[in-house]
Tab-separated table of C-alpha atoms and ligand atoms in Angstrom:
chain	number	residue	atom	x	y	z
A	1	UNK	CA	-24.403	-20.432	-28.074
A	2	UNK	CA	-20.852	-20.493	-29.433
A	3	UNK	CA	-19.849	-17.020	-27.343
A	4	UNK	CA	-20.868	-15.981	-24.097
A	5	UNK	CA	-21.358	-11.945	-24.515
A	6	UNK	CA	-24.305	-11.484	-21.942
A	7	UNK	CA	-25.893	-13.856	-19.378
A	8	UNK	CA	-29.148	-13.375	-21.505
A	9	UNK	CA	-27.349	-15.607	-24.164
A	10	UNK	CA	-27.979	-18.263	-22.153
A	11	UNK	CA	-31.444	-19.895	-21.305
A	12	UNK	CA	-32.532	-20.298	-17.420
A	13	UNK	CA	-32.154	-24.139	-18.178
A	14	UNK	CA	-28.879	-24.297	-19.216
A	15	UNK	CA	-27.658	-21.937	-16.309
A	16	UNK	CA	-29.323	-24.931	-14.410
A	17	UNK	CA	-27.281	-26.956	-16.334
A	18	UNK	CA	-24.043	-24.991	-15.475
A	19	UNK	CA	-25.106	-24.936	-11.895
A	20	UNK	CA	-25.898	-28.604	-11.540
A	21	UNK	CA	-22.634	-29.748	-13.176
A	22	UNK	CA	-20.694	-26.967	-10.960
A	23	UNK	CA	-22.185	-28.852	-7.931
A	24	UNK	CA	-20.969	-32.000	-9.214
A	25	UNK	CA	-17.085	-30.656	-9.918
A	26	UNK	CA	-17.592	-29.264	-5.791
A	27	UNK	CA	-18.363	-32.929	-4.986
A	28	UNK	CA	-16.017	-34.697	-7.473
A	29	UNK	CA	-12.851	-31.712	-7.289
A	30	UNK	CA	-11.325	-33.938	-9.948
A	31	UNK	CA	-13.771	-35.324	-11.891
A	32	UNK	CA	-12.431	-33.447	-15.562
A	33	UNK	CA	-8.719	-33.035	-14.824
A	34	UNK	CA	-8.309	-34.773	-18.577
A	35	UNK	CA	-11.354	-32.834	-19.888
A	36	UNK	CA	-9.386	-30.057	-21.847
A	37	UNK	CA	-6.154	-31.660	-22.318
A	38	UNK	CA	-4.199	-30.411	-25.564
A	39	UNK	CA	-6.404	-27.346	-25.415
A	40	UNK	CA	-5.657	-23.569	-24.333
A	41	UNK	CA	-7.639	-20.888	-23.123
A	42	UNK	CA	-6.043	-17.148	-24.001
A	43	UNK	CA	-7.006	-14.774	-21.625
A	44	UNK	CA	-6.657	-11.197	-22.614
A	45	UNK	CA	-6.772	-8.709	-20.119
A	46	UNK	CA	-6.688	-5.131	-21.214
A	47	UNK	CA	-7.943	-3.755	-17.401
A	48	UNK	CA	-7.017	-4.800	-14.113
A	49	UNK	CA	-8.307	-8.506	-12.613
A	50	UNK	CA	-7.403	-10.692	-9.446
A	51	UNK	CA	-10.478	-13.004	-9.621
A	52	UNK	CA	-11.820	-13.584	-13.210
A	53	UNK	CA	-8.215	-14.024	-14.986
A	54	UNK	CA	-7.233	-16.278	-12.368
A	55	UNK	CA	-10.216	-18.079	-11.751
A	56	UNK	CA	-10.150	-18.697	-15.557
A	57	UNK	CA	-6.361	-20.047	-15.899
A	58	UNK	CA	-6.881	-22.101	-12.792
A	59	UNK	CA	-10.278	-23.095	-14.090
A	60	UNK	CA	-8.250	-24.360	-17.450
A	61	UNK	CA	-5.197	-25.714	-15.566
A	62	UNK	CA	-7.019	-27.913	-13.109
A	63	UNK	CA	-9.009	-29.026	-16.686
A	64	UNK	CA	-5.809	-30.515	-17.766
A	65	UNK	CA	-5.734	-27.296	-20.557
A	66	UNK	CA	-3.251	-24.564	-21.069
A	67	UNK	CA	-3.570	-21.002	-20.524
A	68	UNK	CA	-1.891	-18.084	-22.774
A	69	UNK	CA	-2.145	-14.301	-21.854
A	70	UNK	CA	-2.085	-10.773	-22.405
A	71	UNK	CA	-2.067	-8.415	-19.416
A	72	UNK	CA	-2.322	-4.455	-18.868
A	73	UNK	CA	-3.298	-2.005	-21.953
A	74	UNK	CA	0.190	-2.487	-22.888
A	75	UNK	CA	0.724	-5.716	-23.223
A	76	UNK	CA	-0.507	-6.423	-27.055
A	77	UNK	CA	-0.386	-5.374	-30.598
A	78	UNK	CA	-3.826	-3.046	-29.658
A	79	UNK	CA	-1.547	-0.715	-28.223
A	80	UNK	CA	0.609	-0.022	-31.797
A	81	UNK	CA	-2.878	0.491	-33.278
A	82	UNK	CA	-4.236	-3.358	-34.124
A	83	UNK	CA	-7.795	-3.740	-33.631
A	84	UNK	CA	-9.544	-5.996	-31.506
A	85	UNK	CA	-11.220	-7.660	-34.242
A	86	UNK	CA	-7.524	-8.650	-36.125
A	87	UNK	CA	-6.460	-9.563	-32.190
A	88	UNK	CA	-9.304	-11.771	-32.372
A	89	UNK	CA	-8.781	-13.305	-35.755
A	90	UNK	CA	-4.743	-13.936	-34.836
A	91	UNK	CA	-5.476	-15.166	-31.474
A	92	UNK	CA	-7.662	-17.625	-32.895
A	93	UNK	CA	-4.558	-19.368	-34.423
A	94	UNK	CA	-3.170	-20.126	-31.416
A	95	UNK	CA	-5.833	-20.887	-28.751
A	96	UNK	CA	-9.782	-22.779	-28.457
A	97	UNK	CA	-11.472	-20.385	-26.570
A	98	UNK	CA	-11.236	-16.624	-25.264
A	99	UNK	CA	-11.771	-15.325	-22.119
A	100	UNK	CA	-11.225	-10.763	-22.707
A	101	UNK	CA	-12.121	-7.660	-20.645
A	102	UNK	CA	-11.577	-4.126	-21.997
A	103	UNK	CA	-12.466	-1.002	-20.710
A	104	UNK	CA	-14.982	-0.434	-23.810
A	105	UNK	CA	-18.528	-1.644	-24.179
A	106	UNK	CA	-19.348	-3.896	-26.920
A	107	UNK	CA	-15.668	-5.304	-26.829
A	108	UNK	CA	-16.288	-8.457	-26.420
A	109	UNK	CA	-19.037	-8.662	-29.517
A	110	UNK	CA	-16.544	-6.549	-31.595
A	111	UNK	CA	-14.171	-9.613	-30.878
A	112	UNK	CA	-16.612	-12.448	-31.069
A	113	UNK	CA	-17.425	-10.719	-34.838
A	114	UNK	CA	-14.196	-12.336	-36.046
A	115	UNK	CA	-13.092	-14.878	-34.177
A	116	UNK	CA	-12.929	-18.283	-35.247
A	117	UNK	CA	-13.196	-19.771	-31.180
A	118	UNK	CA	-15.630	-19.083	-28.116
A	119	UNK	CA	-15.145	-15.099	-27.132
A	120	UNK	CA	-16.296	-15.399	-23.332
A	121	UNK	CA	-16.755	-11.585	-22.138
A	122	UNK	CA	-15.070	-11.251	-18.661
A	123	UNK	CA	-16.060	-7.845	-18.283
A	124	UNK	CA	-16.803	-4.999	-20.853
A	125	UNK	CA	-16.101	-1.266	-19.696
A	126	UNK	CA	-19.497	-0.663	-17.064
A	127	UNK	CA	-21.809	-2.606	-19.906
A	128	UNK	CA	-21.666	-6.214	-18.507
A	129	UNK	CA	-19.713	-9.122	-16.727
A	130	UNK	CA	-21.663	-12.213	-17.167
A	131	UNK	CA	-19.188	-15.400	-15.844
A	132	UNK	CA	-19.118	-13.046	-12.339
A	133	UNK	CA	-23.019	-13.273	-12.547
A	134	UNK	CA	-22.504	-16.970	-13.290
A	135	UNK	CA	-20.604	-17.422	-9.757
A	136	UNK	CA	-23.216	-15.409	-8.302
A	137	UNK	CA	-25.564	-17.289	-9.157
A	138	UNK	CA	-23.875	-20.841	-7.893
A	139	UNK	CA	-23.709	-19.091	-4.712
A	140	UNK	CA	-27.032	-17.648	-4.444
A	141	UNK	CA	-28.129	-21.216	-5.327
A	142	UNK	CA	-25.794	-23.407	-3.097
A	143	UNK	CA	-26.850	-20.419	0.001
A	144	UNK	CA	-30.283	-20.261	-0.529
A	145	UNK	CA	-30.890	-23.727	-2.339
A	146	UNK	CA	-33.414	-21.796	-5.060
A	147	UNK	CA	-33.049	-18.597	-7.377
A	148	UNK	CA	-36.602	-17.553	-6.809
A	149	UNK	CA	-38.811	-16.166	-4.258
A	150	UNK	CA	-36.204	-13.726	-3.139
A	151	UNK	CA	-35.615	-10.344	-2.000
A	152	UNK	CA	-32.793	-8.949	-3.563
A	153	UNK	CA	-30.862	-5.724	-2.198
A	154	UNK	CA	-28.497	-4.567	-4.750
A	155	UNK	CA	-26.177	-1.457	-3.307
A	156	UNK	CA	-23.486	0.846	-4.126
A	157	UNK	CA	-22.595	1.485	-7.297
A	158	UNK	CA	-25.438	0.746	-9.778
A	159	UNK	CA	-24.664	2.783	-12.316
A	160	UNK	CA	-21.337	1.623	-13.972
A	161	UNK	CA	-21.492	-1.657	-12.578
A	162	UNK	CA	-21.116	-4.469	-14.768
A	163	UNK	CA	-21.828	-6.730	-12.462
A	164	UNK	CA	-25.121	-5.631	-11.198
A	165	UNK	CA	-26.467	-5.331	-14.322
A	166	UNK	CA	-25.595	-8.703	-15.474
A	167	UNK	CA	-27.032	-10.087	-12.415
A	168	UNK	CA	-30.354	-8.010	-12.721
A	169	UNK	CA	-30.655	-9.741	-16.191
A	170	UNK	CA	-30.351	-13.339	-14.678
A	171	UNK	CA	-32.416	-13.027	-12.109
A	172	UNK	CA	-35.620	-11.100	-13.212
A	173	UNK	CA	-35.443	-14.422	-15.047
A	174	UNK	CA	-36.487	-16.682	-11.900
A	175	UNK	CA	-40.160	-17.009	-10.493
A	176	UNK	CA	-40.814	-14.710	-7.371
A	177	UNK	CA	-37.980	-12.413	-6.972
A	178	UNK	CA	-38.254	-8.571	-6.276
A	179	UNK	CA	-35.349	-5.690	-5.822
A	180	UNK	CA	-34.485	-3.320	-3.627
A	181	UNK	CA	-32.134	-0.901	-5.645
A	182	UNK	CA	-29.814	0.862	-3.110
A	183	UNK	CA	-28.124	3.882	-4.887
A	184	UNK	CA	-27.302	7.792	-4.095
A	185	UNK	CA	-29.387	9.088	-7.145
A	186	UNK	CA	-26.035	9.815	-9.164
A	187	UNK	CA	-25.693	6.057	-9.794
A	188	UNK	CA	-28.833	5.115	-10.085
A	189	UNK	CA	-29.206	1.792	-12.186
A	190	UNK	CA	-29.665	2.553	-16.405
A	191	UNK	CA	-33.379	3.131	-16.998
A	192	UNK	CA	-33.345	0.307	-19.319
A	193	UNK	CA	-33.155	-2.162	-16.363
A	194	UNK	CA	-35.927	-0.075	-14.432
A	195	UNK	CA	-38.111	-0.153	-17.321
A	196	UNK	CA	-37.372	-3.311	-18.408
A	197	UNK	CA	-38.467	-4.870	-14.307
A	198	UNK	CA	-41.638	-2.578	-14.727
A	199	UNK	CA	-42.974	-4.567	-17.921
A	200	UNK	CA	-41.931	-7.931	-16.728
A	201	UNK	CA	-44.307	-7.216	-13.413
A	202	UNK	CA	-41.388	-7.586	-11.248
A	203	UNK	CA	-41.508	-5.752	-8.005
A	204	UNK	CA	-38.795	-3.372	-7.170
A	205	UNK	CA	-37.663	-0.580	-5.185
A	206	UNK	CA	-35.375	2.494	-5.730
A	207	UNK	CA	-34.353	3.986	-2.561
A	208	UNK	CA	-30.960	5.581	-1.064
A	209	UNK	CA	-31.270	4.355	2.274
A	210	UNK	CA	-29.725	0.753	2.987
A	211	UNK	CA	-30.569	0.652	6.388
A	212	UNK	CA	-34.357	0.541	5.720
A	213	UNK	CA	-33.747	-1.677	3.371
A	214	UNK	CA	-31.675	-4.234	5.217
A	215	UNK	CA	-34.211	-5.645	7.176
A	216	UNK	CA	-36.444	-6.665	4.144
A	217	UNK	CA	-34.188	-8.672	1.739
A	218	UNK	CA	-32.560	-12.033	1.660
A	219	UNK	CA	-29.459	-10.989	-0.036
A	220	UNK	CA	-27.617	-8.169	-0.384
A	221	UNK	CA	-25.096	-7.673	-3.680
A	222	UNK	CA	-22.717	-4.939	-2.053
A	223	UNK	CA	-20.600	-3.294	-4.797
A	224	UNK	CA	-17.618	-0.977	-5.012
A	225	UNK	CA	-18.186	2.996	-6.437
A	226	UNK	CA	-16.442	2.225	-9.796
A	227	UNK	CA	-13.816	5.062	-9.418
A	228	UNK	CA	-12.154	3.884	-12.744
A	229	UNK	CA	-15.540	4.743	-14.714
A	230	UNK	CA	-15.594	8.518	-13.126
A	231	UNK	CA	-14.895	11.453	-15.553
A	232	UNK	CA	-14.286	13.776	-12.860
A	233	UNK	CA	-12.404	12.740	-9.829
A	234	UNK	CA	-14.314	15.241	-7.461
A	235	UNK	CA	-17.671	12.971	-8.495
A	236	UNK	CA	-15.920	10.034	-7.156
A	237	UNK	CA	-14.565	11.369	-4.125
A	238	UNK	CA	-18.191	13.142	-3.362
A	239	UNK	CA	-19.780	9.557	-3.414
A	240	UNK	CA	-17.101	7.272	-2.465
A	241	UNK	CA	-17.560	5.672	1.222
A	242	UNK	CA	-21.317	6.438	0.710
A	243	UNK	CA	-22.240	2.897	2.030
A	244	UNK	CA	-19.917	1.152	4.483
A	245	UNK	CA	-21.550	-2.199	5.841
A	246	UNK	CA	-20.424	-3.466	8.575
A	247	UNK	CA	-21.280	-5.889	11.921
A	248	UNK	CA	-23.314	-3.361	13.939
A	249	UNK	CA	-25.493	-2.103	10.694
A	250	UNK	CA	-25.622	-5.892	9.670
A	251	UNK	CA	-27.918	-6.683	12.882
A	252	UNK	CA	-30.209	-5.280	11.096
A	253	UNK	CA	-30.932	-7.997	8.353
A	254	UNK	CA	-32.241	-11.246	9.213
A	255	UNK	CA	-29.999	-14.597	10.181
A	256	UNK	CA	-30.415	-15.692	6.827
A	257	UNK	CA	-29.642	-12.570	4.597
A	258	UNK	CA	-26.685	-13.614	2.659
A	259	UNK	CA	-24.181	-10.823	1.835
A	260	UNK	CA	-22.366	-11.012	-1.714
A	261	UNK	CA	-19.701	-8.700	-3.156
A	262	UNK	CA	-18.177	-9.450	-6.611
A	263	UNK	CA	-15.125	-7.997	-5.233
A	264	UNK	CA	-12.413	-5.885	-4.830
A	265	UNK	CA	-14.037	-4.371	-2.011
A	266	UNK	CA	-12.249	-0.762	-1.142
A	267	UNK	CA	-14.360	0.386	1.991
A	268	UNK	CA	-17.884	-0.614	1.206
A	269	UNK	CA	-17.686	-3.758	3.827
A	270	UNK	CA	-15.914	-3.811	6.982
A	271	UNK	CA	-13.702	-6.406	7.663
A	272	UNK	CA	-14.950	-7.009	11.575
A	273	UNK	CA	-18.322	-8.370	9.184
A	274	UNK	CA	-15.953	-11.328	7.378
A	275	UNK	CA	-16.596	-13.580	9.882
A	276	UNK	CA	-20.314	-13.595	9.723
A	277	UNK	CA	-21.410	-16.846	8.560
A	278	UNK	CA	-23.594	-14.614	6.237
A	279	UNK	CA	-20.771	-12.834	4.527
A	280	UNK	CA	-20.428	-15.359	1.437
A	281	UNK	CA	-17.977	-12.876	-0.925
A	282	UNK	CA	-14.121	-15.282	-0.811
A	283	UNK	CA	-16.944	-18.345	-1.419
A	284	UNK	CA	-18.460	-16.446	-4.238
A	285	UNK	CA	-14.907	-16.007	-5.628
A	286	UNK	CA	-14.042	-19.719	-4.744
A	287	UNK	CA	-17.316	-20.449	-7.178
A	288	UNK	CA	-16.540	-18.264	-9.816
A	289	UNK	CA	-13.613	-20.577	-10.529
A	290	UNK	CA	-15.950	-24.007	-10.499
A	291	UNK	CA	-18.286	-22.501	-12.874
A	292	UNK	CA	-15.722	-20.782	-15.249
A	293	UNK	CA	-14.867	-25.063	-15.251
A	294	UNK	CA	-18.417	-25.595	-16.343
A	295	UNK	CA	-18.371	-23.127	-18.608
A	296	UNK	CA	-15.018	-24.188	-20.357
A	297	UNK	CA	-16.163	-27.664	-20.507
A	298	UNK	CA	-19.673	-26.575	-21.654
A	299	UNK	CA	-17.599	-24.088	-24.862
A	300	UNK	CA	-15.207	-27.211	-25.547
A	301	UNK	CA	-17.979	-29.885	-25.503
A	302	UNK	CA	-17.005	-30.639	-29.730
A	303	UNK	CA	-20.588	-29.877	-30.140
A	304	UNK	CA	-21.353	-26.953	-32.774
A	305	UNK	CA	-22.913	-24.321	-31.583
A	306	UNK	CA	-24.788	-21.770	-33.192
A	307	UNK	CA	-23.463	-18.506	-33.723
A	308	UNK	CA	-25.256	-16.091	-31.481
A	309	UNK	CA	-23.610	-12.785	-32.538
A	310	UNK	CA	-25.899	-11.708	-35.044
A	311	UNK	CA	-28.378	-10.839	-31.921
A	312	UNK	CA	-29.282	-8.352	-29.321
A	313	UNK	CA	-29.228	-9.195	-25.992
A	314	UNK	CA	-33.500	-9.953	-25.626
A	315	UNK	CA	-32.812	-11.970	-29.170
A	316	UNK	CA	-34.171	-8.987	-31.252
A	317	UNK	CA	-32.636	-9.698	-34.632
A	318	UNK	CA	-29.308	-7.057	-35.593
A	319	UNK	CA	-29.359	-5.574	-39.101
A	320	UNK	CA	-26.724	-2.785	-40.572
A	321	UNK	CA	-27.837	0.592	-41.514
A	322	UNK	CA	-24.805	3.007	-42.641
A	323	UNK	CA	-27.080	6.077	-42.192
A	324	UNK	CA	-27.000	5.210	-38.461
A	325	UNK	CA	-24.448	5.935	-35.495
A	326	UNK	CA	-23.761	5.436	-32.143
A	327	UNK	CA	-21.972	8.300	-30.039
A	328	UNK	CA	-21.435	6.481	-27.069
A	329	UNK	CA	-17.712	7.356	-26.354
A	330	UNK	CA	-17.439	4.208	-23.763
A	331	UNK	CA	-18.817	2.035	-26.920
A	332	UNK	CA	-15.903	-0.135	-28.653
A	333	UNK	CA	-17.910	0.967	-31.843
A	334	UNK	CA	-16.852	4.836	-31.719
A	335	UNK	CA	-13.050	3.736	-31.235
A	336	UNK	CA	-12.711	0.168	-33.440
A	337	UNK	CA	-11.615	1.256	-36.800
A	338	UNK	CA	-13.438	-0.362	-39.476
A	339	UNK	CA	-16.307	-2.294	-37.212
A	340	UNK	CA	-19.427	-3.633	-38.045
A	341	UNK	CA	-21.712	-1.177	-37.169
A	342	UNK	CA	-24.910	-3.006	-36.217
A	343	UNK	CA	-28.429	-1.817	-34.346
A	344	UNK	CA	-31.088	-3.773	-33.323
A	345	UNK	CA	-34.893	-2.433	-32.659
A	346	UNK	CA	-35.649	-2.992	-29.031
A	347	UNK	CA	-39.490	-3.823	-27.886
A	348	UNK	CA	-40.076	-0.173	-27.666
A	349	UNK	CA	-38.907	0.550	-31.097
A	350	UNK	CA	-35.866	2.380	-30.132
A	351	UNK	CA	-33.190	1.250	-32.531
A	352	UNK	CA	-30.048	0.486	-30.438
A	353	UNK	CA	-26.292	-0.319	-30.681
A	354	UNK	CA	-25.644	-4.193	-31.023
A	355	UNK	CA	-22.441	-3.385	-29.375
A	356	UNK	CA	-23.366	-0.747	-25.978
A	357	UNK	CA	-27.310	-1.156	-25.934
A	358	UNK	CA	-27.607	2.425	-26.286
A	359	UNK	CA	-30.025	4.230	-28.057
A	360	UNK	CA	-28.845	5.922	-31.362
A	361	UNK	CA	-29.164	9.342	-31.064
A	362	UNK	CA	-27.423	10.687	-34.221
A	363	UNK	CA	-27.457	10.261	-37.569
A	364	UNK	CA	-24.945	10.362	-40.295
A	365	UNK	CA	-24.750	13.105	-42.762
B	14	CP	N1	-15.152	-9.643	-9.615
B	14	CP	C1	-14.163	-9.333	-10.481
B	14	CP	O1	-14.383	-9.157	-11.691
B	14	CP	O2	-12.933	-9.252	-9.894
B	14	CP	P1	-11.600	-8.916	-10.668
B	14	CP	O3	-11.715	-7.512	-11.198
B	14	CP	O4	-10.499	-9.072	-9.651
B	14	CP	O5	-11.468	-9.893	-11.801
C-alpha cells in the first residue's frame, strides 16, 4: 500500500516480511546505510514524541537519507489557518515520504488524501498508532519467537489508547491468541474492538482486576492513563495511578510473561521492575527504530504501490454522500476545512467515518 494509515493496511505476510527483514538489519546493523541516500523523510509532529520522531530520523539517518521537521502545534503554517491537506500537498515538494501525528483522528488519511508521497501515521489523536504496533510486534516476535498461541493482557488505559487498539487489530490477526482486557470500566476498550473479537471467535476477557489476571497471560501491554485525551481534569486525576506494576505484584506472572509498554510510562511501572529480564519496554523502543528502517525501505522500494486511501480499515469500499456527517469533535473531519467527507458501510451496516471509524449519527439538513 502506498500509505501506512492503520496496521490493517497491511497483510499478516508482509508484517512477516517487515519482521524478517528487521531481524536481518539486527544481524547486519549496516546492511542499508546507502539504501535511502538522496532521499528525505519529513516528520511532522503536531503533539509531543521522544520515541517515534526519533526513531524515525535515526531510522532515515542511519539509511543514508535526510530528515526535515516540524515540531509542536506551533511550528507550521496549520497554525495561521493552512490545512493539513495543502501541508500535505507542499510538503510533498520537498520530501519522499511522511511520517505525522496530530492530536485529531483521521489526520493522517486527511493528509494521505493529497499527498503526492507515502503519509505514514505516527499516531492520530486516541484513533491509532500503527509503526508503535509494528515494534511491538518485532518484540513480541523476537521474545516469544511466534505471534500466536498467546495470552495477551492489555492494561491501563484502553480507551484513548492508540496504541492498544492498533495492536488489538494486528494481533486478532494471528492463529491462537486470546485477551485479557484490564481496564477500570471508564476506559474500557471501544465496543467496536469487543465486538469485532466476538465475531472473529477470539477469546477474551474484560475484567478490572490485573492481579487475577497476571498469572494467566504471556504478555502484558502496560499503558499510560492518556491524561492529554481527558475533558475534565478531575476524570484523570480519579483514575490516574489506578494500576502501578511493580516487582512484588510481578511474582505473580509466570518466568516467561513478557512485560511491554509503548512508553512514556508516568507511574504505571515501577522502576525497581526494570531490571527483570521480563521487562522488554527500552528493547521495544530500540525495535521501533529497526522496523521504522524496514518500513522506510519497504515505502522507498521504487515499486508503485497502490493507493489504499479510498478504503476503510477492514477494506470495505469508501463512497461520498453530502447528506451525511460525522460529529465526532476529536475527528480531523469536523475541523479540516474543505475535506473529503467520506463513509464507508461496516459489516454490520452501520455507515461510518473513513476518517474516525465512528458511526454517523447525524444528518445534514
Ligand atoms: N510510544 C510512543 O509513541 O512514544 P512517543 O510519544 O515518545 O513517540
Amino acid at each position: 500500500m502506498k500509505h501506512l494509515l492503520n496496521i490493517t493496511d497491511y497483510s499478516t505476510e508482509e508484517l512477516q516480511a517487515l519482521i524478517d527483514k528487521a531481524v536481518f538489519i539486527i544481524s547486519d546493523p549496516w546492511a542499508y546505510n546507502h539504501s535511502c541516500e538522496g532521499k528525505k523523510l519529513a516528520t511532522l509532529f503536531f503533539e509531543p514524541s521522544t520515541r517515534t520522531r526519533l526513531s524515525f530520523e535515526a531510522a532515515m539517518l542511519e539509511l543514508g537519507g535526510r530528515v526535515i521537521s516540524v515540531t509542536g502545534a506551533g511550528g507550521s503554517s496549520v497554525t495561521k489557518g493552512e490545512t493539513l491537506a495543502d501541508t500535505a500537498r507542499t510538503v510533498s515538494c520537498y520530501a519522499d515520504v511522511i511520517a505525522v501525528r496530530h492530536p485529531l483522528a483521521g489526520s493522517a488519511r486527511a493528509m494521505a488524501n493529497s499527498s503526492a508521497i507515502p503519509i505514514i501515521n505516527a499516531g492520530d489523536g486516541g484513533h491509532y498508532h500503527p509503526t508503535q504496533t509494528l515494534a511491538d510486534l518485532l518484540t513480541v516476535y523476537r521474545e516469544k519467537g511466534k505471534l500466536g498461541g498467546l495470552r495477551i493482557g492489555i492494561c491501563g488505559d484502553l480507551l484513548y489508547g492508540r496504541t492498544v487498539h492498533s495492536l488489538i487489530d494486528a494481533m486478532s490477526r494471528y492463529e491462537g491468541n486470546s485477551f485479557v482486557l484490564i481496564s477500570p470500566k471508564e476506559l474500557m476498550v471501544p465496543p467496536y474492538y469487543t465486538e469485532k473479537l466476538g465475531e472473529l471467535g477470539i477469546p477474551f476477557v474484560q475484567t478490572d482486576d490485573l492481579d487475577e489476571a497476571l498469572p494467566e497471560i504471556d504478555m502484558l501491554y502496560m499503558t499510560r492513563i492518556q491524561r492529554e485525551r481527558f475533558e475534565d481534569p478531575a476524570q484523570y486525576e480519579k483514575l490516574a495511578g489506578r494500576y502501578i506494576l511493580d516487582a512484588a505484584r510481578m511474582k505473580r506472572a509466570s518466568d516467561d510473561c513478557i512485560v511491554l509498554h509503548p512508553l512514556p510510562r508516568v507511574d504505571e511501572i515501577s522502576t525497581d521492575f526494570d531490571s527483570d529480564p521480563r521487562a522488554v519496554y527500552f528493547t521495544q523502543a530500540f525495535n521501533g527504530k529497526i522496523m521504522r528502517k524496514a518500513l522506510i525501505l519497504k515505502l522507498l522500494a521504487g515499486k508503485e504501490h497502490p493507493d489504499n486511501t479510498d478504503l476503510s480499515p477492514e477494506g470495505e469500499k469508501l463512497f461520498r454522500d453530502d447528506t451525511l456527517s460525522c460529529t465526532n469533535s476529536r475527528c480531523v473531519c469536523t475541523h479540516e476545512r474543505g475535506i473529503r467527507k467520506e463513509f464507508y458501510t461496516d459489516r454490520h451496516g452501520t455507515v461510518r467515518c473513513a476518517y474516525c471509524d465512528q458511526p454517523v449519527t447525524a444528518a445534514k439538513e
